[in-house]
Short mmCIF file of C-alpha atoms in Angstrom, two decimals:
data_model
loop_
_atom_site.label_atom_id
_atom_site.label_comp_id
_atom_site.label_asym_id
_atom_site.label_seq_id
_atom_site.Cartn_x
_atom_site.Cartn_y
_atom_site.Cartn_z
CA MET A 1 -7.20 -4.66 33.58
CA ASP A 2 -7.23 -7.11 30.67
CA ILE A 3 -9.77 -6.53 27.95
CA ILE A 4 -11.04 -9.93 26.90
CA ARG A 5 -13.37 -8.85 24.09
CA GLN A 6 -13.98 -5.85 21.90
CA VAL A 7 -17.45 -5.59 20.42
CA VAL A 8 -18.61 -2.77 18.21
CA VAL A 9 -22.33 -2.09 18.75
CA PHE A 10 -24.52 -0.53 16.09
CA ASP A 11 -28.02 0.87 16.52
CA ALA A 12 -30.37 -0.16 13.70
CA ALA A 13 -34.07 -0.06 12.90
CA ASP A 14 -33.72 -3.28 10.86
CA LEU A 15 -31.83 -5.78 13.02
CA HIS A 16 -31.83 -8.48 10.35
CA ALA A 17 -30.37 -6.36 7.54
CA GLU A 18 -27.66 -4.87 9.77
CA SER A 19 -26.57 -8.09 11.44
CA ALA A 20 -26.67 -10.10 8.17
CA PHE A 21 -24.45 -7.48 6.54
CA TRP A 22 -21.80 -7.64 9.28
CA ALA A 23 -21.97 -11.44 9.49
CA GLY A 24 -21.33 -11.53 5.76
CA MET A 25 -18.40 -9.11 5.99
CA LEU A 26 -16.84 -11.19 8.79
CA ASP A 27 -17.74 -14.60 7.29
CA GLY A 28 -19.60 -15.19 10.53
CA HIS A 29 -22.94 -16.00 12.06
CA VAL A 30 -25.79 -14.12 13.73
CA PHE A 31 -27.30 -15.06 17.07
CA GLU A 32 -30.64 -13.32 17.56
CA ASP A 33 -33.18 -12.31 20.12
CA ASP A 34 -35.98 -9.75 19.82
CA ARG A 35 -33.96 -6.57 20.50
CA TRP A 36 -30.33 -7.67 20.10
CA HIS A 37 -28.24 -9.60 17.58
CA SER A 38 -24.69 -10.83 18.20
CA VAL A 39 -22.36 -11.32 15.24
CA ILE A 40 -19.73 -14.01 15.73
CA ASP A 41 -16.85 -14.05 13.22
CA ALA A 42 -15.44 -17.07 11.35
CA ALA A 43 -12.96 -17.71 14.20
CA GLY A 44 -15.76 -17.86 16.76
CA GLN A 45 -15.12 -14.42 18.28
CA TRP A 46 -17.94 -12.04 19.17
CA ARG A 47 -17.15 -8.91 17.14
CA VAL A 48 -20.36 -6.94 16.53
CA GLY A 49 -23.59 -6.32 18.41
CA VAL A 50 -26.71 -4.82 16.83
CA GLN A 51 -29.34 -3.33 19.10
CA LEU A 52 -32.84 -2.43 18.03
CA ALA A 53 -33.34 1.32 17.68
CA PRO A 54 -36.70 1.82 15.93
CA GLY A 55 -36.11 5.58 15.58
CA HIS A 56 -32.57 5.24 14.24
CA VAL A 57 -31.56 8.09 11.93
CA ALA A 58 -28.72 7.19 9.58
CA PRO A 59 -25.64 9.40 9.70
CA GLN A 60 -24.95 11.52 6.63
CA TRP A 61 -21.20 11.37 6.18
CA PRO A 62 -19.25 13.63 6.27
CA ASP A 63 -21.26 16.77 7.09
CA GLY A 64 -24.84 15.79 7.93
CA ASN A 65 -26.20 13.79 10.87
CA PRO A 66 -23.19 12.81 12.99
CA GLN A 67 -21.81 9.31 12.81
CA GLN A 68 -22.47 7.25 15.92
CA VAL A 69 -19.65 4.76 15.31
CA HIS A 70 -16.89 4.18 12.83
CA LEU A 71 -15.20 0.89 12.01
CA ASP A 72 -12.01 0.37 10.00
CA LEU A 73 -11.43 -3.02 8.45
CA HIS A 74 -7.91 -3.69 7.20
CA VAL A 75 -7.89 -6.03 4.19
CA THR A 76 -5.34 -7.68 1.92
CA ASP A 77 -7.40 -7.50 -1.31
CA ALA A 78 -9.15 -4.15 -1.79
CA LYS A 79 -11.06 -5.16 -4.93
CA ALA A 80 -12.41 -8.38 -3.41
CA ALA A 81 -13.38 -6.56 -0.19
CA HIS A 82 -15.13 -3.83 -2.19
CA ASP A 83 -17.07 -6.37 -4.24
CA LYS A 84 -18.12 -8.26 -1.11
CA ALA A 85 -19.20 -5.12 0.75
CA VAL A 86 -21.30 -3.87 -2.17
CA ALA A 87 -22.84 -7.32 -2.75
CA LEU A 88 -23.88 -7.37 0.92
CA GLY A 89 -25.57 -3.98 0.67
CA ALA A 90 -22.86 -1.37 1.37
CA ARG A 91 -22.89 1.96 -0.44
CA LEU A 92 -19.62 3.58 -1.49
CA LEU A 93 -19.36 7.06 0.05
CA GLN A 94 -15.80 7.96 -0.94
CA GLY A 95 -13.74 5.96 -3.37
CA ALA A 96 -9.98 5.71 -3.47
CA PRO A 97 -8.22 7.18 -6.49
CA ASP A 98 -6.69 3.76 -7.27
CA LEU A 99 -7.63 0.37 -5.81
CA ASP A 100 -4.29 -0.95 -7.07
CA ALA A 101 -2.31 1.59 -5.03
CA GLU A 102 0.08 0.19 -2.45
CA GLU A 103 -1.91 1.82 0.37
CA GLY A 104 -5.35 3.41 0.61
CA HIS A 105 -8.87 3.28 1.90
CA GLN A 106 -12.47 3.72 0.81
CA VAL A 107 -15.42 4.89 2.89
CA TYR A 108 -18.72 3.02 2.76
CA ALA A 109 -22.08 3.00 4.52
CA ASP A 110 -23.55 -0.24 5.85
CA PRO A 111 -27.29 -0.97 5.36
CA ALA A 112 -28.24 1.23 8.36
CA GLY A 113 -26.05 4.07 7.05
CA HIS A 114 -23.10 3.68 9.46
CA PRO A 115 -19.84 4.76 7.78
CA PHE A 116 -16.96 2.31 7.75
CA CYS A 117 -13.66 2.06 5.89
CA LEU A 118 -11.95 -0.70 4.01
CA GLY A 119 -8.23 0.02 4.08
CA TRP A 120 -5.20 -1.75 2.64
CA GLY A 121 -1.44 -1.51 2.78
CA GLN A 122 -1.29 -0.57 6.45
CA PRO A 123 1.63 -1.82 8.54
CA SER A 124 2.19 -5.55 8.93
CA PRO A 125 1.85 -7.07 12.42
CA GLU A 126 5.65 -7.06 12.67
CA ARG A 127 5.96 -3.37 11.71
CA LEU A 128 3.15 -2.51 14.11
CA ALA A 129 4.85 -4.45 16.93
CA ALA A 130 8.13 -2.60 16.20
CA PHE A 131 6.33 0.76 16.26
CA VAL A 132 4.65 -0.07 19.57
CA ALA A 133 7.98 -1.23 21.04
CA GLU A 134 9.61 2.03 20.02
CA HIS A 135 6.83 4.23 21.38
CA ILE A 136 5.37 2.30 24.32
CA GLY A 137 7.69 -0.52 25.28
CA ALA A 138 8.79 -3.98 24.29
CA ARG A 139 6.38 -5.82 26.62
CA THR A 140 3.32 -4.18 25.07
CA ALA A 141 4.73 -4.74 21.57
CA ASP A 142 5.30 -8.45 22.24
CA LYS A 143 1.71 -8.80 23.43
CA ALA A 144 0.37 -6.83 20.41
CA GLY A 145 2.45 -8.89 18.00
CA ALA A 146 1.28 -12.16 19.52
CA THR A 147 -2.35 -11.02 19.27
CA ALA A 148 -1.91 -9.88 15.67
CA ASN A 149 -0.22 -13.16 14.72
CA ARG A 150 -3.08 -15.18 16.25
CA ARG A 151 -5.54 -13.20 14.10
CA ALA A 152 -3.52 -13.61 10.89
#
């Protein structure tokens, strides 16, 4: 089975705020209908869906209402990503001790309250491909490396 698309779907009471936030984070566009919005990234890939949930209750990370989804975004510039997320309506839930550290992450909430992380310093596509080759096999690693290189 080949997976041809991965779409993260969020429930939200305010479709417009939620989809606009994720379109902004992904430098993308929103395609709307009454109960569903699709967020297409800058490369033209469908990445996020937002479905209308009028009774949506925001998660309270880490110990309150459970999170319904979690998304990690790996970035090259932590400060720029932080500024963009906050400008688009994210709230910082847990800050990193040092945004200038070689590796780290921060936890945020999007406009509907879904937690997500902005992380930096994680393995390069080449290091990830080598790890996969060592643990799973060269064929899978070659495919993962090719996919990562297309995204870079």
